[in-house]
Amino acid sequence: MQALLNEILDQVRPLIGQGKVADYIPALADVPANQLGIAVYSNDGELYCAGDAHTPFSVQSISKVFSLVQAIEHSGEDIWQRLGHEPSGQPFNSLVQLEFERGKPRNPFINAGALVICDINQSRFAAPVLSMRDFVRRLAGNPEVAVDQRVAESEYQHRARNAAAAYLMQSFGNFHNDVEAVLRSYFSYCALRMSCVDLARAFCFLANDGFCKHSSQSILSARQSKQVNAIMATSGLYDEAGNFAYRVGLPGKSGVGGGIVAVVPGRFSVCVWSPELNAAGNSLAGIKALELLSERIGWSVF
Amino acid sequence: MQALLNEILDQVRPLIGQGKVADYIPALADVPANQLGIAVYSNDGELYCAGDAHTPFSVQSISKVFSLVQAIEHSGEDIWQRLGHEPSGQPFNSLVQLEFERGKPRNPFINAGALVICDINQSRFAAPVLSMRDFVRRLAGNPEVAVDQRVAESEYQHRARNAAAAYLMQSFGNFHNDVEAVLRSYFSYCALRMSCVDLARAFCFLANDGFCKHSSQSILSARQSKQVNAIMATSGLYDEAGNFAYRVGLPGKSGVGGGIVAVVPGRFSVCVWSPELNAAGNSLAGIKALELLSERIGWSVF
Amino acid sequence: MQALLNEILDQVRPLIGQGKVADYIPALADVPANQLGIAVYSNDGELYCAGDAHTPFSVQSISKVFSLVQAIEHSGEDIWQRLGHEPSGQPFNSLVQLEFERGKPRNPFINAGALVICDINQSRFAAPVLSMRDFVRRLAGNPEVAVDQRVAESEYQHRARNAAAAYLMQSFGNFHNDVEAVLRSYFSYCALRMSCVDLARAFCFLANDGFCKHSSQSILSARQSKQVNAIMATSGLYDEAGNFAYRVGLPGKSGVGGGIVAVVPGRFSVCVWSPELNAAGNSLAGIKALELLSERIGWSVF
Amino acid sequence: MQALLNEILDQVRPLIGQGKVADYIPALADVPANQLGIAVYSNDGELYCAGDAHTPFSVQSISKVFSLVQAIEHSGEDIWQRLGHEPSGQPFNSLVQLEFERGKPRNPFINAGALVICDINQSRFAAPVLSMRDFVRRLAGNPEVAVDQRVAESEYQHRARNAAAAYLMQSFGNFHNDVEAVLRSYFSYCALRMSCVDLARAFCFLANDGFCKHSSQSILSARQSKQVNAIMATSGLYDEAGNFAYRVGLPGKSGVGGGIVAVVPGRFSVCVWSPELNAAGNSLAGIKALELLSERIGWSVF
């Protein structure tokens, strides 16, 4: 596996230069484009990594999985009263569908859906950001995972479109807390800094029927774990979920920081990172690396 | 497995009466609602069935998989110039998305996408309907599979919405043959009559890396077979694909005749049939039966 | 008035070269771009004209007014069961709104609405195209007005988008005759060839409370006449109706042949023609000429 | 005229009970439904009124005309860089069109457009609400016109959908001031309390080529005045502008407080008020009263 990871990074490295680092906030635009890392964490506890696998980066939308898992832990199936688990077939930040469907977002991985999930968690926790930080530290087994305040603040300054989505949902009665407060929490979650190693470890329970070996904790039931994977498989990569299923064939979740996490149920979790994005907002080299990995191990869920 | 299938049918039978048989054409509305069958065909050639597994019914949209496979066999990756493989996030017959995306349908399982696939096949084959019929006979290992002309004609009389989609695509240059001729073919494919046993056998190659054991033929490559499964997993159940992934966790394809086919990669294909549909147009008892099967064998792809 | 018309044409002639002749069918693309004409027909029967006012051109969408008037004559207020009289706020050939509003077009001047009007007239007349031709000959007082068969045939060959709209309405139960037959009629009406003089005379009843002086016939009641003007004022210039009201301030109707007819209630009707169109599909020099006319006579309805 | 107004009120009074008072905020829901008033103010300074013509009510969206006029006074044609003057063809508070058209609202009378106008005025005035109040007092010739703070505050509490629109426009770069501050101003304008008499007087300049006789001031040029009337005619009654043109044939502007102002260019301005609304959000009895008035005086602009 170690040799394979090195080989894959060598193969995808030439793609660097063909994508575009997210530049809607300076804190993200500054990230050096030529970084590339991968980490695999197997169900029997082995860790393999290559490249910049230990460098922390901004997890961005990958945090939506953590929020969803927190919400399921506390509220279970009830959350589906307030959002769906259907793919959206629209760019990740479109308000059109949200208006037609009367403020009920399609799934927890489009921004509107993630905001509803944050609204649910905001009602639950006295200190939502601390709760999230501690939850993620535990999942990753790394007490140093932290929120990058500069990124969070900068995202908040550019909150217009997310604020529009939240207010639109409020107008339909599907948003219960103060919009500005939830946005603050949401951007803090997005601004968590984690490395490929952190993320591979943090997602390992989804490859292992909900059980996190290194913390010896059952995070979700086996059934819930499969359900989260199902939602990642149909909606995890913005408007490219179908293509990711077609090319890679694994449940996965991406972020505009350039990270992508994927899960091989029963075997391992993997995180790849390269900051340059394709037109759909997913890591260009990251998708290619996962495609090669899926081909080389002869495995997709399909 | 045999006992399990009997048990599952017993469990879902009480659902009959809670759905609604498709009634947009008389030929479908006439089908007795209380029929229920299931067939499992394993990769080692074993067949298990229960209930009305040998009764032929109208395959309807399940035929979209056959058309797609025919198109891939002949035209390979080229077909993706003309349609996508992303979930649509709209009811299966919406023209809105088609207009916004300039006549390029989201995937081959919404009606517009299936019409483009038929248009591709129409250009390839001198006698498209005969070619399809023979292809399906071969896949099912049943020389008696046939088109129900009454259903095909009746669907053609109700072609308005599909005609609108085809003409809209033609207006964007994405439809090459005579609209009426392609519609005739399309409705003939939908009007194929097959039983659960026929369909389980016909789909077995998708559980077996593209190889159809009973005909000793490689229908698709292993990679192509996974790709078709990926598209079924993200787009196979109209506007309920996400829910099917969430509840059942298997690639599948449904039809308004009440059939649903699903694939357990590496193990078996399965077809369940019950004519009453839920609000999303999928067999109500059929989805429940597959959910129970997936739970009982402790297996989903996720 | 005669001097004024000459002056206006001199002022707008420099605009020729800045627009674009409609080129979606060869028969329209062939029209020499440098033609320019205007005709004013007053309520007391005086005719003033300048430039190419006697040259016939393809009336195209201006015919939608004739169809509407025919439908009102026969069916009165009943027609509003099948379409609205609200502006559409969408490009003239969009299907999106039509689908959301379940097959009921917004007004009789978008293509879908005109098709419904033609469908209504198709049910009324044994020979719809002859009836229309004779009606328009009578309105214009010119027995030589005729359909350009070459244009009608060519439009029919490019019918895809209009066919899509008609079939979509049929799917909602709002289209009663054979789609292809109505399209044939519709394109024949659009292919009527008339000059500025013909059109100014044909529209004079709308400036005169419904009464056509030269034929001594009451075409519509005073109230109906005002209503047709109201619809022209809010919806007569595709997606530029608001701008036309803002700049010109008169009820009007344009066609992609480059003609625009406008009405000064109580005073006169006017037709201007110049084949080059602006981005919204309206005659570039034509709109400017009407704006100057409205300014110079110090008159708009507002 | 006086007799006519009495007669009209008698004719429409039976409609009371068939509409529905706006109830999205308590301050509006409390208004007694059975009030009905009308005032006509002629260009030669005569005032005619009937019913509750002196009772102040919440002007709501009628204030959008005042905001527009203020913006035109200061910024002239420049404002059309930031919004259009086309009818919208969508319910007045839809975000769909706003997103498709990249944050540029269709016209100044849908909420999004009015918010952009308020944003323009917010940049201009040190104390926007005071400036507006004084401007309206001057127009109405009534120094007691005031903002109802309770209504303004209550609207602010229900700001979700307008906040969504404002943030959406901000995300497209078409909103320059703090969203919350502009919303505060916007709701203050809507909460102005004026009577039919106040409003008829305040709108008289639009019937008189921009000149306000009682204050001896030219508010707009004759041309600008016609342009404002044109925008009212095509977009003044939410999604019912076409119907209002068809039935009444006058430029007008309505508010959910139940007021409707209309303009007979060259003759008079009129305001009618009755709190119960029809399904489109316009005063039910008010529209009928204006229809009767237009019929009885034999006058529409068309």
Coordinates of N, CA and C in Angstrom, one line a residue, chain C residues 70-168:
Chain C
Q70 N -59.0 37.6 -33.9 CA -59.9 36.5 -34.4 C -60.5 35.7 -33.3
A71 N -59.6 35.3 -32.4 CA -60.1 34.5 -31.2 C -61.1 35.3 -30.4
I72 N -60.8 36.5 -30.1 CA -61.7 37.3 -29.3 C -63.1 37.5 -30.0
E73 N -63.0 37.8 -31.3 CA -64.2 37.9 -32.1 C -65.1 36.7 -31.9
H74 N -64.5 35.5 -31.9 CA -65.4 34.3 -31.9 C -65.6 33.8 -30.5
S75 N -64.7 33.9 -29.6 CA -64.8 33.3 -28.3 C -64.8 34.2 -27.1
G76 N -64.5 35.5 -27.4 CA -64.6 36.5 -26.3 C -63.8 36.1 -25.1
E77 N -64.3 36.4 -23.9 CA -63.6 36.3 -22.7 C -63.3 34.8 -22.4
D78 N -63.9 33.8 -23.0 CA -63.7 32.4 -22.8 C -62.2 32.1 -23.0
I79 N -61.5 32.8 -23.9 CA -60.2 32.4 -24.2 C -59.3 32.5 -22.9
W80 N -59.6 33.3 -22.0 CA -58.8 33.5 -20.8 C -58.9 32.3 -19.8
Q81 N -59.7 31.3 -20.2 CA -59.6 30.0 -19.4 C -58.3 29.3 -19.8
R82 N -57.8 29.6 -20.9 CA -56.7 28.8 -21.4 C -55.3 29.5 -21.5
L83 N -55.3 30.8 -21.3 CA -54.0 31.5 -21.2 C -54.3 32.8 -20.4
G84 N -53.2 33.4 -20.0 CA -53.3 34.7 -19.2 C -53.1 35.9 -20.0
H85 N -53.2 37.1 -19.3 CA -52.8 38.3 -20.0 C -51.8 39.0 -19.1
E86 N -50.9 38.3 -18.5 CA -49.8 38.8 -17.7 C -48.5 38.8 -18.4
P87 N -47.7 39.8 -18.2 CA -46.3 39.8 -18.8 C -45.6 38.6 -18.3
S88 N -44.6 38.1 -19.1 CA -44.0 36.8 -18.8 C -42.7 36.9 -18.1
G89 N -41.9 38.0 -18.3 CA -40.7 38.1 -17.6 C -39.7 37.0 -17.9
Q90 N -39.8 36.4 -19.1 CA -38.9 35.4 -19.6 C -38.8 35.6 -21.1
P91 N -37.6 35.2 -21.6 CA -37.5 35.2 -23.1 C -38.7 34.6 -23.7
F92 N -39.0 35.0 -24.9 CA -40.3 34.7 -25.5 C -40.5 33.2 -25.8
N93 N -39.4 32.4 -25.8 CA -39.7 31.0 -26.1 C -39.3 30.0 -25.0
S94 N -39.3 30.6 -23.7 CA -38.9 29.7 -22.6 C -40.0 28.7 -22.2
L95 N -39.6 27.5 -21.9 CA -40.5 26.5 -21.5 C -40.6 26.4 -20.0
V96 N -39.7 27.0 -19.3 CA -39.6 26.9 -17.8 C -40.9 27.4 -17.2
Q97 N -41.3 28.6 -17.5 CA -42.5 29.2 -16.9 C -43.7 28.3 -17.3
L98 N -43.7 27.9 -18.5 CA -44.9 27.1 -19.0 C -45.0 25.8 -18.2
E99 N -43.9 25.2 -17.8 CA -44.0 24.0 -17.0 C -44.4 24.3 -15.6
F100 N -43.9 25.3 -15.0 CA -44.2 25.7 -13.6 C -45.7 26.1 -13.6
E101 N -46.2 26.7 -14.6 CA -47.6 27.2 -14.6 C -48.5 26.1 -15.3
R102 N -48.1 24.9 -15.3 CA -48.9 23.8 -15.7 C -49.5 24.0 -17.1
G103 N -48.8 24.4 -18.0 CA -49.2 24.4 -19.4 C -50.1 25.6 -19.8
K104 N -50.3 26.5 -18.9 CA -51.1 27.7 -19.2 C -50.2 28.9 -19.5
P105 N -50.1 29.3 -20.8 CA -49.1 30.3 -21.1 C -49.5 31.7 -20.5
R106 N -48.5 32.5 -20.2 CA -48.8 33.8 -19.6 C -49.6 34.8 -20.4
N107 N -49.4 34.8 -21.7 CA -50.1 35.8 -22.5 C -50.1 35.4 -24.0
P108 N -50.9 36.0 -24.8 CA -51.0 35.5 -26.2 C -49.9 36.0 -27.1
F109 N -48.9 36.7 -26.6 CA -47.8 37.1 -27.4 C -46.5 36.4 -27.2
I110 N -46.4 35.6 -26.2 CA -45.3 34.6 -26.2 C -45.7 33.5 -27.1
N111 N -44.7 32.7 -27.6 CA -45.0 31.7 -28.6 C -46.0 30.7 -28.1
A112 N -45.9 30.3 -26.8 CA -46.8 29.3 -26.3 C -48.2 29.8 -26.3
G113 N -48.4 31.1 -25.9 CA -49.7 31.6 -25.9 C -50.3 31.8 -27.3
A114 N -49.5 32.2 -28.2 CA -49.9 32.3 -29.6 C -50.3 30.9 -30.1
L115 N -49.6 29.9 -29.7 CA -50.0 28.6 -30.2 C -51.3 28.1 -29.6
V116 N -51.6 28.5 -28.4 CA -52.9 28.2 -27.8 C -54.0 28.9 -28.6
I117 N -53.8 30.2 -28.9 CA -54.7 31.0 -29.6 C -55.0 30.3 -31.0
C118 N -53.9 29.9 -31.6 CA -54.0 29.2 -32.9 C -54.8 27.9 -32.8
D119 N -54.6 27.2 -31.7 CA -55.3 26.0 -31.4 C -56.8 26.3 -31.3
I120 N -57.1 27.4 -30.6 CA -58.5 27.8 -30.5 C -59.1 28.1 -31.9
N121 N -58.4 28.8 -32.6 CA -58.9 29.2 -34.0 C -59.0 28.0 -34.9
Q122 N -58.0 27.0 -34.7 CA -58.0 25.8 -35.5 C -59.3 25.0 -35.3
S123 N -59.8 25.0 -34.0 CA -61.1 24.3 -33.7 C -62.3 25.0 -34.3
R124 N -62.2 26.3 -34.6 CA -63.3 27.1 -35.1 C -63.5 27.1 -36.6
F125 N -62.4 27.2 -37.3 CA -62.4 27.4 -38.8 C -62.2 26.1 -39.5
A126 N -62.9 25.9 -40.6 CA -62.7 24.7 -41.4 C -61.3 24.9 -42.2
A127 N -61.1 26.1 -42.6 CA -59.8 26.4 -43.3 C -59.1 27.6 -42.6
P128 N -58.4 27.3 -41.5 CA -57.9 28.4 -40.7 C -57.0 29.4 -41.4
V129 N -56.1 28.8 -42.3 CA -55.2 29.7 -43.0 C -55.9 30.7 -43.9
L130 N -56.8 30.1 -44.7 CA -57.6 30.9 -45.6 C -58.4 32.0 -44.8
S131 N -59.0 31.6 -43.8 CA -59.8 32.5 -42.9 C -58.9 33.7 -42.5
M132 N -57.7 33.3 -42.0 CA -56.8 34.4 -41.5 C -56.4 35.3 -42.7
R133 N -56.0 34.7 -43.8 CA -55.6 35.5 -44.9 C -56.7 36.5 -45.3
D134 N -57.9 36.0 -45.4 CA -59.0 36.9 -45.8 C -59.3 38.0 -44.8
F135 N -59.2 37.6 -43.5 CA -59.4 38.5 -42.4 C -58.4 39.7 -42.5
V136 N -57.1 39.3 -42.8 CA -56.1 40.3 -42.8 C -56.2 41.1 -44.1
R137 N -56.6 40.5 -45.2 CA -56.8 41.3 -46.4 C -57.8 42.4 -46.2
R138 N -58.9 42.0 -45.5 CA -60.0 42.9 -45.2 C -59.5 44.0 -44.3
L139 N -58.7 43.7 -43.2 CA -58.2 44.7 -42.3 C -57.3 45.7 -43.0
A140 N -56.4 45.1 -43.9 CA -55.5 46.0 -44.6 C -56.1 46.7 -45.8
G141 N -57.2 46.2 -46.2 CA -57.8 46.7 -47.4 C -56.9 46.4 -48.7
N142 N -56.3 45.3 -48.6 CA -55.4 44.9 -49.7 C -55.6 43.5 -50.1
P143 N -56.2 43.2 -51.2 CA -56.5 41.8 -51.6 C -55.3 41.0 -52.0
E144 N -54.1 41.6 -52.0 CA -53.0 40.9 -52.4 C -52.1 40.4 -51.3
V145 N -52.5 40.6 -50.1 CA -51.7 40.1 -48.9 C -51.7 38.6 -49.1
A146 N -50.6 37.9 -48.9 CA -50.5 36.5 -49.1 C -49.4 35.9 -48.2
V147 N -49.5 34.6 -48.0 CA -48.6 33.8 -47.2 C -47.4 33.4 -48.1
D148 N -46.2 33.7 -47.6 CA -45.0 33.3 -48.3 C -44.7 31.8 -48.0
Q149 N -45.0 30.9 -48.9 CA -45.0 29.5 -48.6 C -43.5 29.0 -48.3
R150 N -42.6 29.6 -48.9 CA -41.2 29.2 -48.7 C -40.8 29.5 -47.2
V151 N -41.2 30.7 -46.7 CA -40.9 31.0 -45.3 C -41.7 30.0 -44.4
A152 N -43.0 29.8 -44.7 CA -43.8 28.9 -43.8 C -43.2 27.5 -43.8
E153 N -42.7 27.0 -44.9 CA -42.1 25.7 -44.9 C -40.8 25.6 -44.2
S154 N -40.0 26.7 -44.3 CA -38.7 26.7 -43.7 C -38.9 26.8 -42.2
E155 N -39.9 27.6 -41.7 CA -40.1 27.7 -40.3 C -40.6 26.4 -39.8
Y156 N -41.4 25.7 -40.6 CA -41.9 24.4 -40.1 C -40.7 23.4 -39.9
Q157 N -39.7 23.5 -40.8 CA -38.6 22.6 -40.7 C -37.8 22.9 -39.4
H158 N -37.9 24.2 -38.9 CA -37.2 24.5 -37.7 C -38.2 24.6 -36.5
R159 N -39.2 23.8 -36.5 CA -40.3 23.9 -35.6 C -39.9 23.3 -34.2
A160 N -38.8 22.8 -34.0 CA -38.5 22.0 -32.8 C -39.0 22.6 -31.5
R161 N -38.6 23.9 -31.2 CA -38.9 24.5 -30.0 C -40.4 24.8 -29.8
N162 N -41.0 25.2 -30.9 CA -42.5 25.4 -30.8 C -43.2 24.1 -30.7
A163 N -42.7 23.1 -31.3 CA -43.3 21.8 -31.2 C -43.2 21.3 -29.7
A164 N -42.0 21.6 -29.1 CA -41.9 21.2 -27.7 C -42.9 21.9 -26.8
A165 N -43.1 23.2 -27.1 CA -44.1 24.0 -26.3 C -45.5 23.4 -26.5
A166 N -45.8 23.1 -27.7 CA -47.2 22.6 -28.0 C -47.4 21.3 -27.3
Y167 N -46.4 20.4 -27.5 CA -46.6 19.1 -26.8 C -46.6 19.2 -25.3
L168 N -45.8 20.1 -24.8 CA -45.9 20.3 -23.3 C -47.3 20.7 -22.9

